[in-house]
Amino acid sequence: MTEVLTTAQPIRLKGRSFLAMVLNPEPPFDDWLTRLDDLAERSAGYFLNKPIVLDVGGLDIDRLQLRELTRQLGDRGIRVMGIEGAASSLLVPDLPPAIDGGRPASDFVTPASELPDVDTGRSSGRTRPDDFQPGRTVPSIIVTEPVRSGQSLMFEGDITVVGSVASGAEVVAGGSIHIYGTLRGRAMAGSAGDTAARIFCSRLEAELVAIAGFYKTSEDMGPDLRGSSVHMWFQNEMLMSEKLG
Amino acid sequence: MGKAIVVTSGKGGVGKTTTTAALGAALAQGDQKVVVVDFDVGLRNLDLVMGAERRVVYDLINVIQGEAKLAQALIRDKRLENLYLLPASQTRDKDKLTPEGVEKVMTALKKTFDWVICDSPAGIERGATLAMRHADAAIVVTNPEVSSVRDSDRIIGLLDAKTAIAERGERMEKHLLVTRYDPTRAETGDMLKVDDVLEILSIPLLGVIPESTDVLRASNLGTPVTLADARSETAQSYFAAARRLMGEAVPITIPSEKRSFFGMFFGRKAA
């Protein structure tokens, strides 16, 4: 029996970012859990299927308390995926792993209370409908100059280019890419794995386009799209494209 | 204070040296005091095109190294008394070209001359970046074919990033000169049309120079085309470009189609 050692398929490592809900327990924890129950009661399944991170930074908490807290949360169907701000000595293997490097995003909107005075959370003001913040804000930049050959434009959010992207230039965005000009170089949207990212250009002459790591070279693109304004997105593991306007 | 202009392209063989010599001679004939500077250390050519190869004693590197005074290295043209050449060294190492040295020479030249025209070497290495570093404006020489256009695009990017002007947060003045333009081949699609080149590079057009045997004949004679036969179509195109450089509004004509493109091109000034 011979083993074929040369056919090792490379493992594809994808990057992806998720928005996690961060819970800040406040002592006394029994009190805090009661408020949490109250919130859960108002909105059944509010914490269901949401990635939850427990932030214990600045809290005077020991291992027993922490274990008790995660157990209590587990009883309520809230499974903690990571603990932020805890001393590494606290985190024994049966507790969720440490997590850090989170970047701030806008707050989740908690279900409004019928009785405003019940809501005693520290961020009570944010729960009012007039302070409603629609989701998270996606950062974006606008470039008003042509992107020249040899230049590489990278940004974590959306990129809008008012001008052309030259042959031999590349635009790499974590989000979507909008090009009000001719795209002759490369455009890579959703570079961190965001499959919802899209590419728009006024005129397609691209060398390569990619969304979430799936790419098409100039040869793979239909000749009928060449020279027209095109919209590209990702669907069913495929790069889809259609003419605009 | 004079104006320093770099003649650059990225790609070799597109006509930088021919352009430097032709524009230098054209400006000098318009009573301007001009010096053409060769930055192509190790592969100098400007001295040949200017017909001064047998008069070179000191060169740019000698001046930078302090082995000669600037006045000793400058060669006055025999035909035009307003025209000077600062040759490059053919034998020395191009690493002797230092940013500080270049800056000192450029400042000194700008005090004496109205125009300092620098002939950049091809490529994007040290010589090319130093030639553009202290320029006030750039002439990007492009042939109407894709590789030349892409290299020019790369150079334009560098002009906006790696020059003293760009580092001060200002914009480098850029002009596009399309050379070796063959109208019949552009018509049949063998070559890019001027519009296509302009659309890709989006910088204002300074002129279009037709492909012509005049250029080869003139450089073999060691004479800038604008001195060899001032009435030839090539020379006329360079004269017009020189006048535009001085700020005159001269209509741009595409060779052989004698239609004026003035309105069209001046409406699309960009970048």
Coordinates of C-alpha atoms in Angstrom, one line a residue, chain B residues 98-259:
Chain B
T98 CA 22.9 61.9 -3.4
P99 CA 19.6 63.7 -2.6
E100 CA 21.4 66.5 -0.8
G101 CA 23.9 67.0 -3.7
V102 CA 21.1 67.0 -6.3
E103 CA 19.1 69.5 -4.3
K104 CA 22.1 71.8 -4.0
V105 CA 22.8 71.7 -7.8
M106 CA 19.1 72.2 -8.6
T107 CA 18.8 75.2 -6.4
A108 CA 22.0 76.7 -7.9
L109 CA 20.7 76.1 -11.5
K110 CA 17.3 77.6 -10.8
K111 CA 19.0 80.8 -9.6
T112 CA 20.8 81.2 -12.9
F113 CA 18.4 79.8 -15.5
D114 CA 14.8 80.4 -16.5
W115 CA 14.3 76.7 -17.3
V116 CA 16.1 73.7 -15.8
I117 CA 15.1 70.6 -17.9
C118 CA 16.1 67.3 -16.4
D119 CA 16.3 64.2 -18.6
S120 CA 15.3 61.3 -16.3
P121 CA 16.6 57.8 -16.8
A122 CA 14.1 55.1 -17.5
G123 CA 12.8 53.0 -14.7
I124 CA 11.7 54.0 -11.2
E125 CA 15.1 53.5 -9.5
R126 CA 17.3 56.0 -7.7
G127 CA 18.2 58.1 -10.8
A128 CA 14.6 58.5 -11.9
T129 CA 13.3 59.4 -8.4
L130 CA 16.1 61.9 -7.8
A131 CA 15.5 63.5 -11.2
M132 CA 11.9 64.2 -10.3
R133 CA 12.5 64.9 -6.6
H134 CA 13.2 68.6 -6.8
A135 CA 11.2 69.4 -10.0
D136 CA 8.5 72.0 -10.1
A137 CA 6.7 70.4 -13.0
A138 CA 6.8 67.2 -14.9
I139 CA 6.5 66.3 -18.6
V140 CA 5.4 62.7 -18.9
V141 CA 6.5 61.3 -22.2
T142 CA 4.3 58.4 -23.5
N143 CA 4.1 56.4 -26.7
P144 CA 0.6 55.4 -27.7
E145 CA 0.9 51.8 -26.7
V146 CA -0.3 50.0 -23.6
S147 CA 3.0 49.2 -21.9
S148 CA 4.2 52.8 -22.2
V149 CA 0.9 54.1 -20.9
R150 CA 0.9 51.8 -17.9
D151 CA 4.5 52.8 -17.0
S152 CA 3.6 56.4 -17.3
D153 CA 0.7 55.9 -15.0
R154 CA 3.1 54.4 -12.5
I155 CA 5.3 57.4 -12.8
I156 CA 2.4 59.8 -12.3
G157 CA 1.7 58.0 -9.1
L158 CA 5.3 58.5 -8.0
L159 CA 5.2 62.1 -8.9
D160 CA 2.3 62.5 -6.5
A161 CA 4.0 60.6 -3.8
K162 CA 7.8 60.7 -3.9
T163 CA 8.6 64.3 -4.8
A164 CA 9.5 67.2 -2.5
I165 CA 6.4 69.0 -3.7
A166 CA 4.1 66.1 -2.9
E167 CA 5.7 65.7 0.5
R168 CA 4.9 69.4 1.2
G169 CA 1.3 68.4 0.5
E170 CA 1.1 70.3 -2.8
R171 CA 0.3 69.1 -6.3
M172 CA 3.0 68.6 -8.9
E173 CA 2.1 70.2 -12.2
K174 CA 2.0 67.5 -14.8
H175 CA 1.9 67.5 -18.6
L176 CA 1.4 64.7 -21.0
L177 CA 3.5 64.6 -24.2
V178 CA 2.5 61.8 -26.6
T179 CA 5.4 61.0 -28.9
R180 CA 6.0 58.7 -31.8
Y181 CA 2.4 59.1 -32.8
D182 CA 1.5 57.4 -36.1
P183 CA -1.9 58.6 -37.2
T184 CA -2.5 55.7 -39.7
R185 CA -1.7 53.1 -37.2
A186 CA -3.9 54.8 -34.6
E187 CA -6.7 54.8 -37.1
T188 CA -6.3 51.1 -37.8
G189 CA -6.2 50.3 -34.1
D190 CA -2.6 49.1 -34.0
M191 CA -1.9 52.0 -31.7
L192 CA -3.9 53.7 -29.0
K193 CA -5.6 57.0 -30.0
V194 CA -4.6 60.2 -28.2
D195 CA -8.1 60.2 -26.5
D196 CA -7.6 56.8 -25.1
V197 CA -4.2 57.7 -23.7
L198 CA -5.7 60.9 -22.2
E199 CA -8.6 59.0 -20.7
I200 CA -6.3 56.5 -19.0
L201 CA -3.7 59.0 -17.7
S202 CA -6.1 61.9 -17.0
I203 CA -3.5 64.7 -17.0
P204 CA -3.5 67.7 -19.3
L205 CA -2.0 67.2 -22.8
L206 CA 1.0 69.3 -23.7
G207 CA 1.4 68.1 -27.3
V208 CA 1.4 65.3 -29.7
I209 CA 4.7 64.6 -31.6
P210 CA 4.4 62.5 -34.8
E211 CA 6.6 59.5 -35.5
S212 CA 9.2 60.8 -37.9
T213 CA 12.6 60.0 -39.4
D214 CA 13.5 63.6 -38.7
V215 CA 14.2 62.6 -35.1
L216 CA 16.7 59.9 -35.9
R217 CA 18.4 62.1 -38.5
A218 CA 18.7 65.0 -36.1
S219 CA 20.1 62.9 -33.2
N220 CA 22.6 61.3 -35.6
L221 CA 23.7 64.8 -36.5
G222 CA 23.9 65.7 -32.8
T223 CA 21.3 68.4 -33.2
P224 CA 18.0 68.9 -31.3
V225 CA 15.1 68.5 -33.8
T226 CA 14.0 72.0 -33.1
L227 CA 17.4 73.2 -34.4
A228 CA 18.0 70.7 -37.3
D229 CA 14.9 71.7 -39.4
A230 CA 12.7 74.2 -37.7
R231 CA 10.0 73.7 -40.3
S232 CA 9.6 70.0 -40.0
E233 CA 6.3 68.7 -38.6
T234 CA 8.2 67.3 -35.5
A235 CA 10.0 70.5 -34.8
Q236 CA 6.7 72.5 -35.2
S237 CA 5.0 70.2 -32.7
Y238 CA 7.8 70.7 -30.2
F239 CA 7.8 74.5 -30.7
A240 CA 4.1 74.5 -30.0
A241 CA 4.6 72.4 -26.9
A242 CA 7.3 74.8 -25.7
R243 CA 4.9 77.8 -26.1
R244 CA 2.2 75.9 -24.2
L245 CA 4.8 75.3 -21.4
M246 CA 5.4 79.0 -21.2
G247 CA 1.7 79.5 -20.7
E248 CA 0.5 80.4 -24.2
A249 CA -2.8 79.0 -25.4
V250 CA -1.8 77.2 -28.6
P251 CA -4.3 74.9 -30.1
I252 CA -3.3 71.3 -30.1
T253 CA -3.4 69.5 -33.4
I254 CA -3.2 65.8 -33.8
P255 CA -0.7 65.0 -36.6
S256 CA -2.2 64.6 -40.1
E257 CA -5.7 65.3 -39.0
K258 CA -5.4 69.1 -39.1
R259 CA -8.5 69.6 -37.1

